[in-house]
Coordinates of N, CA, C and O in Angstrom, one line a residue:
M28 N 0.6 -1.0 -0.2 CA -0.1 0.5 0.2 C 0.6 1.2 0.4 O 1.9 1.1 1.0
Y29 N 0.8 1.7 -1.2 CA 1.4 2.8 -1.1 C 1.0 4.5 -0.3 O -0.5 4.6 0.1
D30 N 1.7 5.1 0.8 CA 0.8 5.9 1.6 C 1.3 7.7 0.4 O 2.7 8.1 0.3
T31 N 0.3 7.7 0.7 CA -0.5 9.6 -0.4 C -0.2 10.2 -0.1 O -0.3 11.3 -0.6
S32 N -0.6 10.0 1.2 CA -0.7 11.5 1.8 C 0.3 12.7 1.8 O 0.2 13.8 1.8
K33 N 1.7 12.4 1.1 CA 2.0 13.3 1.1 C 2.7 12.9 -0.6 O 3.9 15.0 -0.5
W34 N 1.5 12.2 -1.2 CA 2.0 13.6 -2.4 C 1.9 14.7 -3.1 O 0.7 15.6 -3.1
D35 N 2.2 15.3 -4.5 CA 2.3 16.3 -4.4 C 2.2 15.9 -6.4 O 3.1 15.1 -6.0
M36 N 1.9 16.4 -6.8 CA 1.7 16.0 -8.5 C 3.3 15.4 -8.5 O 2.8 14.6 -9.9
E37 N 4.0 16.4 -8.6 CA 5.2 16.4 -9.5 C 5.8 15.0 -9.0 O 6.6 13.8 -9.6
S38 N 5.6 14.9 -7.6 CA 5.9 13.3 -6.7 C 5.3 11.9 -7.0 O 5.8 11.0 -6.9
M39 N 4.5 12.1 -7.2 CA 4.2 11.2 -8.2 C 4.0 10.6 -8.9 O 4.6 9.2 -9.7
W40 N 4.1 11.4 -10.2 CA 5.2 11.2 -11.4 C 6.7 10.3 -11.1 O 6.9 10.0 -11.8
K41 N 7.6 11.4 -10.1 CA 9.0 10.7 -9.9 C 9.2 9.7 -9.6 O 9.4 8.8 -9.6
I42 N 7.6 9.3 -8.7 CA 8.0 7.6 -8.0 C 7.3 7.0 -9.4 O 7.3 5.5 -9.1
L43 N 6.3 8.4 -10.7 CA 6.1 6.3 -11.1 C 7.0 6.5 -12.6 O 7.2 4.8 -13.1
M44 N 8.1 6.8 -12.8 CA 9.2 6.8 -13.4 C 9.7 6.4 -12.9 O 10.7 5.5 -13.7
D45 N 10.4 6.9 -11.1 CA 10.9 5.5 -10.4 C 11.0 3.8 -11.0 O 12.0 3.1 -11.5
K46 N 9.4 3.9 -10.9 CA 9.2 2.6 -10.7 C 8.8 1.8 -12.8 O 9.9 0.3 -12.8
Q47 N 9.2 3.5 -13.5 CA 8.8 2.5 -14.8 C 11.1 1.9 -14.8 O 10.5 1.2 -16.3
N48 N 10.5 3.1 -15.2 CA 12.8 2.9 -14.9 C 13.5 1.9 -14.4 O 14.4 0.8 -14.9
L49 N 13.1 0.4 -13.6 CA 13.1 -0.5 -13.4 C 12.5 -1.5 -13.6 O 12.9 -2.0 -13.8
G50 N 11.4 -0.9 -14.0 CA 10.4 -2.5 -14.4 C 10.8 -2.1 -16.7 O 11.6 -3.0 -16.4
V51 N 11.6 -2.0 -17.3 CA 13.0 -1.5 -18.5 C 14.3 -2.2 -17.3 O 14.5 -3.0 -18.9
Q52 N 15.0 -1.9 -16.9 CA 16.3 -2.4 -16.3 C 15.6 -4.2 -15.6 O 16.4 -5.0 -16.1
Y53 N 13.8 -4.9 -15.3 CA 14.2 -5.9 -14.9 C 13.8 -6.3 -17.0 O 14.1 -7.3 -16.7
H54 N 13.6 -6.4 -17.3 CA 12.9 -6.6 -18.8 C 14.2 -6.8 -19.7 O 14.3 -7.7 -20.2
Q55 N 14.9 -6.4 -19.7 CA 16.7 -6.2 -20.3 C 17.0 -7.4 -19.1 O 18.1 -7.9 -19.9
E56 N 17.2 -7.6 -17.6 CA 17.9 -8.6 -17.2 C 17.6 -9.5 -17.7 O 17.4 -11.1 -17.6
M57 N 15.6 -9.6 -18.2 CA 14.6 -10.8 -17.8 C 15.4 -11.7 -20.2 O 15.7 -12.7 -19.7
M58 N 15.4 -10.7 -20.4 CA 15.7 -11.0 -22.1 C 17.5 -11.6 -22.1 O 17.3 -12.3 -22.3
E59 N 18.5 -11.5 -21.0 CA 19.2 -11.2 -20.8 C 19.6 -12.8 -19.9 O 20.0 -13.9 -20.4
I60 N 19.1 -13.4 -19.7 CA 18.4 -14.4 -18.6 C 18.1 -15.4 -19.5 O 18.8 -16.5 -19.9
F61 N 17.8 -14.7 -20.1 CA 16.5 -16.2 -21.1 C 17.1 -16.3 -22.2 O 17.1 -17.3 -22.5
S62 N 18.3 -15.4 -22.8 CA 19.5 -15.6 -24.0 C 20.2 -16.3 -23.3 O 20.5 -17.8 -24.3
L63 N 20.6 -16.1 -22.3 CA 21.2 -17.7 -21.1 C 22.1 -18.7 -21.3 O 22.5 -19.1 -21.5
I64 N 19.7 -18.6 -21.7 CA 20.1 -20.4 -20.5 C 19.5 -20.9 -22.5 O 18.4 -21.7 -21.8
D65 N 19.3 -19.9 -23.4 CA 18.7 -20.5 -24.7 C 16.8 -21.1 -25.3 O 16.6 -22.1 -25.6
M66 N 16.3 -19.9 -24.2 CA 15.2 -19.9 -24.3 C 14.5 -19.2 -26.1 O 13.7 -17.7 -24.9
K67 N 14.7 -19.1 -26.3 CA 15.3 -18.4 -27.4 C 13.4 -17.3 -27.1 O 13.2 -16.4 -27.9
G68 N 11.9 -18.0 -27.5 CA 11.0 -17.6 -27.3 C 10.8 -16.5 -25.9 O 10.4 -15.8 -25.7
Y69 N 10.9 -17.6 -25.6 CA 11.0 -16.2 -24.0 C 12.3 -14.2 -24.2 O 12.1 -14.0 -23.6
C70 N 13.1 -14.5 -24.7 CA 14.0 -13.9 -25.2 C 13.9 -12.4 -26.0 O 13.3 -11.4 -25.4
E71 N 13.0 -13.8 -27.1 CA 12.3 -12.3 -27.6 C 11.1 -11.6 -27.1 O 10.5 -10.7 -27.3
W72 N 10.6 -12.6 -26.3 CA 8.9 -11.7 -25.6 C 9.9 -11.0 -24.7 O 9.5 -9.8 -24.7
Q73 N 10.4 -11.1 -24.1 CA 10.6 -9.4 -23.3 C 12.0 -8.8 -23.9 O 12.1 -8.0 -24.1
K74 N 11.9 -9.0 -25.2 CA 12.6 -7.8 -26.2 C 11.7 -7.5 -26.4 O 11.8 -5.7 -26.3
Y75 N 11.2 -7.9 -26.6 CA 9.3 -6.9 -27.7 C 8.9 -6.4 -26.0 O 8.6 -5.3 -26.2
Q76 N 9.0 -6.7 -25.0 CA 8.2 -5.8 -23.3 C 8.8 -4.7 -23.1 O 8.9 -3.4 -22.1
L77 N 11.5 -5.1 -23.4 CA 11.1 -4.2 -23.2 C 11.7 -3.4 -24.4 O 11.1 -1.9 -23.6
M78 N 11.2 -3.8 -25.1 CA 10.9 -1.8 -25.9 C 10.1 -0.7 -25.6 O 9.8 0.0 -25.4
E79 N 8.3 -2.1 -25.5 CA 7.0 -1.8 -25.3 C 7.0 -0.5 -23.4 O 7.1 0.6 -23.6
E80 N 7.8 -1.3 -23.1 CA 8.5 -0.7 -21.9 C 8.5 0.9 -22.3 O 8.8 1.6 -20.8
S81 N 10.4 0.8 -22.7 CA 10.5 1.6 -23.2 C 10.3 2.4 -23.9 O 10.0 4.0 -22.6
V82 N 9.2 2.2 -24.8 CA 8.2 3.6 -25.3 C 7.2 4.6 -24.8 O 7.1 5.0 -24.3
R83 N 6.9 3.2 -23.6 CA 6.0 3.8 -22.6 C 7.2 4.8 -21.0 O 5.8 6.3 -21.4
A84 N 7.7 4.4 -20.8 CA 8.2 6.0 -20.3 C 9.4 6.9 -20.7 O 9.4 7.6 -20.5
T85 N 9.2 6.1 -22.6 CA 9.9 7.6 -23.1 C 8.6 8.6 -22.8 O 8.8 9.3 -22.6
D86 N 7.2 8.2 -23.6 CA 6.3 8.9 -23.2 C 6.0 10.2 -21.4 O 5.9 11.0 -21.8
T87 N 5.7 8.7 -20.3 CA 6.3 9.3 -19.6 C 6.7 10.2 -19.1 O 6.6 11.7 -18.4
R88 N 8.4 10.7 -19.3 CA 8.6 11.8 -19.0 C 8.5 12.7 -20.0 O 9.0 13.9 -19.8
I89 N 8.0 13.0 -21.1 CA 8.0 13.8 -22.5 C 6.4 14.7 -20.9 O 6.6 15.8 -21.8
H90 N 6.2 13.8 -20.8 CA 4.4 13.7 -19.7 C 5.0 15.5 -19.2 O 4.5 16.1 -19.0
Y91 N 5.3 14.0 -18.2 CA 6.6 15.8 -18.0 C 6.8 16.4 -18.1 O 6.8 17.4 -17.0
I92 N 7.7 16.8 -18.9 CA 8.6 18.0 -19.5 C 7.6 18.5 -19.4 O 8.0 20.1 -19.5
R93 N 6.8 18.1 -20.1 CA 5.7 19.6 -20.7 C 4.6 19.9 -19.6 O 5.1 21.3 -19.9
R94 N 4.3 19.2 -18.5 CA 3.5 19.2 -17.5 C 4.5 20.7 -16.5 O 4.4 21.2 -16.1
F95 N 5.1 20.1 -16.3 CA 6.0 20.5 -15.1 C 8.1 21.8 -15.8 O 8.7 21.8 -14.8
N96 N 7.8 21.8 -17.0 CA 8.8 22.5 -18.2 C 10.8 22.2 -17.1 O 11.1 22.9 -16.5
K97 N 10.3 20.9 -16.8 CA 12.2 20.9 -16.4 C 12.7 18.9 -17.1 O 11.1 17.8 -16.8
I98 N 13.4 18.8 -16.7 CA 14.0 17.3 -17.6 C 14.5 16.5 -15.7 O 14.6 16.7 -14.2
Y99 N 13.7 15.6 -15.8 CA 13.3 14.4 -14.8 C 15.0 13.5 -15.0 O 15.4 13.5 -15.5
V100 N 15.4 14.1 -13.5 CA 16.5 12.6 -13.4 C 16.6 11.3 -12.0 O 16.5 11.6 -11.0
P101 N 16.5 11.0 -13.3 CA 16.1 9.5 -12.0 C 17.2 9.1 -11.3 O 18.3 9.1 -11.0
S102 N 16.4 8.3 -10.7 CA 17.8 7.2 -9.4 C 17.8 6.1 -10.6 O 16.7 5.2 -11.1
Y103 N 18.9 5.6 -10.5 CA 19.4 4.2 -10.5 C 19.4 2.6 -9.7 O 20.9 3.6 -9.1
P104 N 17.9 2.5 -9.2 CA 18.8 2.0 -7.8 C 19.3 0.4 -8.5 O 19.1 -0.5 -9.4
Q105 N 20.1 -0.2 -7.3 CA 20.9 -1.0 -8.3 C 20.5 -2.6 -7.9 O 20.9 -3.3 -6.6
E106 N 19.0 -2.8 -7.7 CA 18.4 -4.0 -7.4 C 18.6 -4.5 -8.3 O 18.3 -3.6 -10.0
T107 N 17.9 -6.2 -9.1 CA 18.1 -6.6 -9.4 C 16.5 -7.4 -8.9 O 16.4 -8.0 -8.0
L108 N 16.1 -8.0 -10.2 CA 14.4 -8.6 -10.0 C 14.8 -10.8 -9.6 O 13.7 -10.8 -8.8
I109 N 16.1 -10.7 -10.5 CA 15.9 -12.2 -9.5 C 17.1 -12.8 -8.6 O 18.0 -12.0 -9.2
S110 N 17.6 -13.5 -8.3 CA 19.4 -14.0 -7.6 C 19.7 -14.3 -9.1 O 19.2 -15.0 -9.9
K111 N 21.1 -13.8 -9.2 CA 22.2 -14.5 -9.8 C 22.7 -15.4 -9.5 O 23.3 -16.4 -9.7
N112 N 22.5 -16.3 -8.8 CA 23.0 -17.4 -7.4 C 23.2 -18.6 -8.9 O 23.5 -19.5 -8.6
F113 N 21.4 -18.9 -9.3 CA 21.7 -19.6 -11.8 C 22.1 -19.4 -11.5 O 22.8 -19.9 -12.7
L114 N 23.1 -18.7 -12.4 CA 23.9 -17.7 -13.1 C 25.3 -17.3 -13.0 O 26.3 -16.9 -13.1
T115 N 25.9 -18.0 -11.7 CA 27.2 -17.8 -11.2 C 27.9 -19.2 -12.0 O 29.1 -19.1 -12.2
S116 N 27.2 -20.5 -12.7 CA 28.2 -21.0 -13.8 C 27.6 -21.5 -14.9 O 26.7 -20.6 -15.7
N117 N 29.2 -21.6 -16.0 CA 28.9 -21.9 -17.5 C 28.0 -23.4 -17.8 O 27.2 -23.6 -18.7
R118 N 26.8 -24.1 -16.4 CA 26.7 -25.4 -16.6 C 25.3 -24.7 -16.7 O 25.0 -24.9 -15.2
Y119 N 24.2 -25.0 -17.5 CA 22.7 -24.9 -16.6 C 22.2 -26.9 -16.9 O 21.3 -27.4 -18.3
S120 N 22.9 -27.3 -16.5 CA 21.7 -28.6 -16.3 C 19.8 -28.2 -16.7 O 19.6 -27.3 -16.3
T121 N 19.0 -29.0 -16.7 CA 17.8 -28.9 -17.1 C 17.2 -28.4 -15.6 O 16.0 -27.4 -16.0
D122 N 17.7 -29.6 -14.5 CA 16.7 -29.3 -13.7 C 17.4 -27.7 -13.0 O 16.4 -26.5 -12.1
N123 N 18.6 -27.1 -12.7 CA 19.1 -25.7 -13.1 C 17.8 -24.7 -13.9 O 17.7 -23.5 -13.3
K124 N 17.6 -25.0 -14.9 CA 17.0 -24.5 -16.5 C 14.9 -24.4 -16.1 O 15.1 -22.9 -15.6
R125 N 14.8 -25.0 -15.1 CA 14.0 -25.0 -14.9 C 13.5 -24.3 -13.8 O 12.9 -23.7 -13.6
K126 N 14.0 -23.8 -12.8 CA 14.4 -23.2 -11.7 C 14.6 -21.7 -11.5 O 14.4 -21.0 -11.0
I127 N 15.5 -21.3 -12.7 CA 15.6 -20.0 -13.0 C 14.6 -20.0 -14.2 O 13.5 -18.9 -13.5
I128 N 13.6 -20.6 -14.6 CA 12.3 -19.9 -15.3 C 10.7 -19.3 -14.1 O 10.6 -18.8 -14.6
D129 N 11.3 -20.6 -13.3 CA 10.4 -20.5 -12.4 C 10.4 -19.5 -11.9 O 9.9 -18.3 -11.4
E130 N 12.0 -19.2 -10.8 CA 12.6 -17.7 -10.8 C 11.5 -17.2 -10.9 O 10.9 -15.8 -10.4
V131 N 12.5 -16.3 -12.2 CA 12.2 -15.1 -13.5 C 10.2 -15.3 -13.3 O 10.3 -14.0 -13.1
F132 N 10.2 -16.4 -13.8 CA 8.6 -15.6 -14.1 C 8.1 -15.1 -12.5 O 7.2 -14.8 -12.4
S133 N 7.9 -15.9 -10.9 CA 7.4 -15.3 -10.7 C 8.1 -14.0 -9.5 O 7.5 -13.7 -9.4
K134 N 8.9 -13.8 -10.4 CA 9.6 -12.1 -9.8 C 8.9 -11.7 -10.6 O 8.2 -10.2 -10.4
W135 N 8.5 -11.8 -12.2 CA 7.8 -10.7 -12.8 C 6.6 -11.4 -12.6 O 6.3 -9.4 -12.3
L136 N 5.7 -11.8 -12.4 CA 4.7 -12.0 -11.7 C 4.2 -10.6 -10.1 O 3.7 -10.2 -11.0
E137 N 5.3 -10.8 -9.8 CA 4.8 -10.4 -8.5 C 4.7 -8.5 -9.0 O 5.1 -7.8 -7.9
W138 N 6.4 -8.4 -8.9 CA 6.7 -7.1 -10.0 C 5.0 -7.1 -10.2 O 5.3 -5.5 -10.5
E139 N 5.2 -6.7 -11.8 CA 4.0 -6.3 -12.3 C 2.6 -6.4 -11.0 O 2.1 -5.3 -11.7
E140 N 2.7 -7.2 -10.7 CA 1.1 -6.9 -9.2 C 1.4 -5.4 -8.7 O 1.0 -4.5 -8.0
S141 N 3.1 -5.4 -8.1 CA 3.3 -4.1 -7.5 C 3.4 -2.5 -7.6 O 2.5 -1.9 -7.6
V142 N 3.3 -3.0 -9.5 CA 2.7 -1.8 -10.6 C 1.9 -1.1 -10.8 O 1.5 -0.8 -10.4
V143 N 1.2 -2.3 -10.4 CA -0.4 -2.0 -10.5 C -0.9 -1.8 -9.7 O -1.9 -0.3 -9.1
E144 N -0.3 -1.7 -8.1 CA -0.4 -0.8 -6.8 C -0.6 0.3 -6.8 O -1.0 1.4 -6.8
L145 N 0.9 0.5 -7.9 CA 1.3 1.7 -8.0 C 0.5 2.3 -8.4 O 0.2 3.8 -8.5
L146 N 0.0 2.2 -10.1 CA -1.0 2.5 -10.7 C -2.0 3.1 -9.8 O -2.6 4.9 -10.0
M147 N -2.5 2.2 -9.4 CA -3.7 1.5 -8.8 C -3.9 3.3 -7.1 O -4.5 4.1 -7.3
A148 N -3.0 3.1 -7.5 CA -2.6 4.7 -5.9 C -2.7 5.5 -6.7 O -2.7 7.1 -6.4
C149 N -2.4 5.9 -7.7 CA -2.0 7.1 -9.0 C -3.1 8.1 -9.4 O -3.0 8.5 -9.7
V150 N -4.2 6.3 -9.1 CA -5.4 7.1 -10.2 C -5.9 7.7 -9.2 O -6.3 8.6 -8.9
Q151 N -5.6 6.2 -7.9 CA -6.8 7.0 -7.1 C -6.4 8.6 -5.8 O -6.9 9.7 -6.3
W152 N -5.1 9.0 -6.0 CA -4.5 10.3 -6.2 C -4.6 11.7 -6.8 O -5.5 12.3 -6.6
C153 N -4.5 11.3 -8.1 CA -5.0 11.9 -9.0 C -6.7 12.3 -9.2 O -7.3 13.4 -9.2
I154 N -7.3 11.9 -9.2 CA -9.2 11.8 -9.0 C -9.5 12.0 -6.9 O -9.9 13.6 -7.4
H155 N -8.8 12.5 -6.7 CA -8.7 13.1 -5.3 C -8.5 14.6 -4.5 O -9.0 15.2 -4.9
N156 N -7.8 14.4 -6.0 CA -7.0 15.8 -6.4 C -7.9 16.3 -7.7 O -7.1 17.7 -7.5
Q157 N -8.8 16.2 -8.5 CA -9.2 16.8 -9.3 C -7.8 16.6 -10.4 O -8.1 17.7 -10.9
C158 N -7.3 15.8 -10.9 CA -6.4 15.9 -11.8 C -6.5 15.4 -12.9 O -6.5 14.3 -12.4
S159 N -7.1 15.6 -14.1 CA -7.1 14.7 -15.7 C -5.7 14.2 -15.9 O -5.6 13.3 -16.9
D160 N -5.0 13.6 -15.3 CA -3.8 12.7 -14.9 C -4.1 11.7 -14.9 O -2.7 10.5 -15.8
Y161 N -5.0 11.2 -14.2 CA -6.4 10.1 -14.3 C -5.6 9.0 -15.5 O -5.7 7.8 -15.2
L162 N -6.2 10.0 -15.7 CA -6.5 9.0 -18.1 C -5.6 8.3 -18.3 O -5.1 7.3 -18.7
S163 N -4.5 9.0 -19.3 CA -3.2 8.6 -19.4 C -2.8 7.0 -18.0 O -2.2 5.9 -18.1
I164 N -2.5 7.1 -16.6 CA -2.7 6.8 -15.7 C -3.2 5.1 -16.0 O -2.2 3.6 -15.6
E165 N -4.5 5.5 -16.3 CA -5.8 4.3 -16.6 C -5.0 3.7 -17.8 O -5.5 1.9 -18.0
E166 N -5.1 4.5 -19.0 CA -4.8 3.4 -19.6 C -3.9 2.6 -19.8 O -3.3 1.8 -20.7
N167 N -2.8 3.4 -19.0 CA -1.1 1.9 -19.2 C -1.5 1.4 -17.3 O -0.3 -0.3 -17.3
L168 N -2.5 1.3 -16.4 CA -2.8 -0.2 -15.6 C -3.4 -0.8 -16.8 O -2.9 -2.1 -16.6
E169 N -3.9 -0.5 -17.8 CA -4.9 -1.6 -18.7 C -3.8 -2.0 -19.1 O -4.5 -3.4 -19.2
E170 N -2.6 -1.8 -19.4 CA -1.8 -3.0 -20.5 C -0.9 -3.3 -19.6 O -0.4 -4.2 -19.8
V171 N -0.4 -2.7 -17.8 CA -0.8 -3.6 -17.2 C -0.7 -5.2 -17.1 O -0.4 -5.9 -17.0
L172 N -2.6 -5.0 -16.9 CA -3.5 -5.6 -16.6 C -2.8 -6.6 -17.6 O -3.8 -8.0 -17.2
E173 N -3.4 -6.9 -18.8 CA -3.4 -7.3 -19.6 C -2.0 -8.2 -19.7 O -1.5 -9.0 -20.0
E174 N -0.8 -7.5 -19.5 CA 0.5 -8.1 -19.4 C 0.1 -8.9 -18.2 O 1.3 -10.4 -18.4
I175 N 0.3 -8.9 -17.3 CA -0.9 -10.0 -15.4 C -1.4 -10.7 -16.4 O -0.8 -12.5 -15.8
G176 N -2.5 -10.7 -17.5 CA -3.5 -11.7 -17.9 C -2.4 -13.2 -18.1 O -2.3 -13.8 -18.0
T177 N -0.9 -12.5 -19.3 CA -0.6 -13.3 -20.8 C 0.7 -13.5 -19.7 O 0.8 -14.9 -19.9
I178 N 1.4 -13.4 -18.6 CA 2.3 -13.9 -17.9 C 1.1 -14.9 -17.1 O 2.7 -16.4 -16.9
R179 N 0.5 -14.9 -16.2 CA -0.6 -16.0 -15.9 C -0.7 -16.7 -16.3 O -0.5 -18.1 -16.0
Y180 N -1.1 -16.4 -17.5 CA -1.8 -17.8 -18.6 C -0.6 -18.8 -18.1 O -0.3 -20.2 -18.6
H181 N 1.2 -18.5 -18.8 CA 2.2 -19.0 -19.2 C 3.1 -19.2 -17.9 O 3.8 -20.4 -18.5
Y182 N 2.5 -18.5 -17.2 CA 3.2 -19.2 -16.0 C 1.8 -20.6 -15.5 O 2.4 -21.9 -14.8
S183 N 1.7 -20.4 -16.0 CA 0.2 -21.7 -15.8 C 0.7 -23.3 -16.2 O 0.4 -23.6 -15.2
K184 N 1.1 -21.9 -17.5 CA 1.3 -23.4 -17.8 C 2.7 -24.5 -17.3 O 2.9 -25.5 -17.6
L185 N 2.5 -23.4 -17.6 CA 4.8 -23.9 -16.8 C 4.3 -25.2 -16.2 O 5.1 -26.8 -14.9
E186 N 4.1 -24.7 -14.6 CA 3.5 -25.4 -13.1 C 2.0 -26.4 -13.7 O 2.8 -28.1 -12.9
D187 N 1.5 -26.3 -15.3 CA 0.5 -27.5 -15.4 C 1.7 -28.8 -15.8 O 1.8 -29.7 -15.6
S188 N 2.8 -28.3 -16.5 CA 4.0 -28.7 -17.4 C 5.1 -29.3 -16.0 O 5.8 -30.5 -16.6
K189 N 4.4 -28.5 -15.1 CA 5.9 -29.5 -13.7 C 7.4 -28.9 -14.1 O 7.7 -29.4 -13.8
F190 N 6.8 -27.9 -15.4 CA 8.7 -26.7 -15.8 C 9.1 -28.6 -16.7 O 10.4 -28.0 -16.9
D191 N 7.8 -29.2 -17.5 CA 8.6 -30.4 -18.1 C 9.3 -28.7 -19.2 O 8.9 -29.0 -20.3
M192 N 10.7 -29.6 -19.4 CA 12.0 -29.8 -20.8 C 11.1 -28.9 -21.5 O 11.3 -28.0 -22.3
N193 N 10.8 -29.9 -22.3 CA 10.4 -30.8 -23.8 C 9.5 -29.9 -23.8 O 9.1 -29.4 -24.8
S194 N 8.2 -29.6 -22.9 CA 6.9 -28.5 -23.2 C 7.5 -27.4 -22.8 O 6.8 -26.6 -24.0
I195 N 8.3 -27.0 -22.5 CA 9.1 -25.8 -22.4 C 10.7 -25.1 -23.5 O 9.6 -24.3 -24.8
L196 N 10.6 -26.1 -24.2 CA 11.3 -26.1 -25.5 C 10.1 -25.5 -27.1 O 10.7 -25.2 -27.7
E197 N 9.1 -26.8 -27.1 CA 7.9 -26.3 -27.5 C 7.5 -25.9 -27.8 O 7.1 -24.7 -28.6
W198 N 7.7 -25.1 -26.1 CA 6.1 -23.9 -26.4 C 7.1 -22.4 -26.9 O 6.6 -21.4 -27.3
Q199 N 8.9 -22.6 -27.6 CA 9.7 -21.8 -27.5 C 9.1 -21.4 -29.1 O 9.5 -20.5 -29.2
E200 N 9.4 -23.0 -29.5 CA 8.8 -22.5 -30.8 C 7.9 -22.2 -31.9 O 7.5 -21.7 -32.6
Y201 N 6.3 -21.4 -30.4 CA 5.4 -21.0 -30.7 C 6.0 -19.2 -30.4 O 5.5 -18.0 -31.3
I202 N 6.6 -18.8 -29.0 CA 6.1 -17.6 -28.3 C 7.6 -16.7 -29.3 O 7.2 -15.9 -29.8
Y203 N 8.3 -17.7 -29.6 CA 9.7 -16.8 -30.6 C 9.7 -16.1 -31.9 O 9.0 -15.0 -32.0
P204 N 8.0 -17.1 -32.7 CA 7.7 -15.9 -34.0 C 6.6 -15.0 -33.4 O 6.8 -14.0 -34.5
K205 N 6.3 -14.7 -32.1 CA 5.0 -14.6 -32.2 C 4.9 -13.5 -31.8 O 5.3 -12.9 -32.7
Y206 N 6.2 -13.3 -30.5 CA 7.2 -12.1 -30.2 C 7.4 -11.1 -31.7 O 8.0 -9.5 -31.3
R207 N 8.7 -12.1 -32.5 CA 9.9 -11.7 -33.0 C 8.8 -10.4 -34.3 O 8.9 -8.8 -34.2
E208 N 7.5 -11.0 -34.7 CA 6.5 -10.8 -35.3 C 6.0 -9.3 -34.8 O 6.0 -7.8 -35.1
K209 N 5.2 -9.2 -33.6 CA 5.1 -8.1 -33.2 C 6.2 -7.5 -32.6 O 6.2 -5.5 -33.3
F210 N 7.2 -7.2 -32.7 CA 8.8 -6.2 -32.5 C 9.1 -6.2 -33.7 O 9.2 -4.1 -32.7
Y211 N 9.5 -6.5 -34.5 CA 9.4 -6.0 -35.7 C 8.5 -4.4 -36.3 O 8.0 -3.6 -37.3
E212 N 6.7 -5.2 -35.8 CA 5.9 -4.4 -35.6 C 5.5 -2.9 -35.4 O 5.5 -2.4 -36.0
R213 N 5.1 -3.4 -34.3 CA 6.2 -2.1 -33.1 C 7.1 -1.1 -33.7 O 6.6 0.4 -33.9
K214 N 8.1 -1.9 -34.3 CA 9.7 -0.9 -34.6 C 9.1 -0.1 -35.6 O 9.4 1.1 -36.0
K215 N 8.2 -0.6 -36.2 CA 7.9 -0.1 -38.1 C 6.6 1.4 -37.3 O 7.4 2.1 -38.5
E216 N 7.3 1.3 -36.0 CA 4.9 2.2 -35.7 C 6.3 3.7 -35.9 O 7.7 3.9 -35.0

């Protein structure tokens, strides 16, 4: 739960942009991890999400600049989304890959749920303070909720299969072209 009692308009946007910056960092990290363990479909999905999050963060920064007539200076927390314990070896057994995939999906879902919590607090703050900025924040909220639905769907498939590596590798063949196409379509815009 966010304590919004000390927020003003600018501090709300800074908190939101800090969260977005961290989200961009996390998608970069997940893309690298999935690439490292040769999960090309999941890697491409993260590449697409990284682009989407970067565009969203850029739009938010432009809004901030126009609204407050100054440039936002981000804080760069040295946080990581998942434990690096799995990534200290050059050998990735099937069991190790399962654990990595489980942890990444679990932490990713947890992260996106925390984003929803923040966005909902921002919307409520804006409504309470009669600020029309809630409209753009609600749009962001809808996108994140859609992303959570997709994550839950895939995570549930993983859990149902008990992280069966044959199934996971088969899914990569479906996921890769889907997100590769989405990436290049979005890139054309």
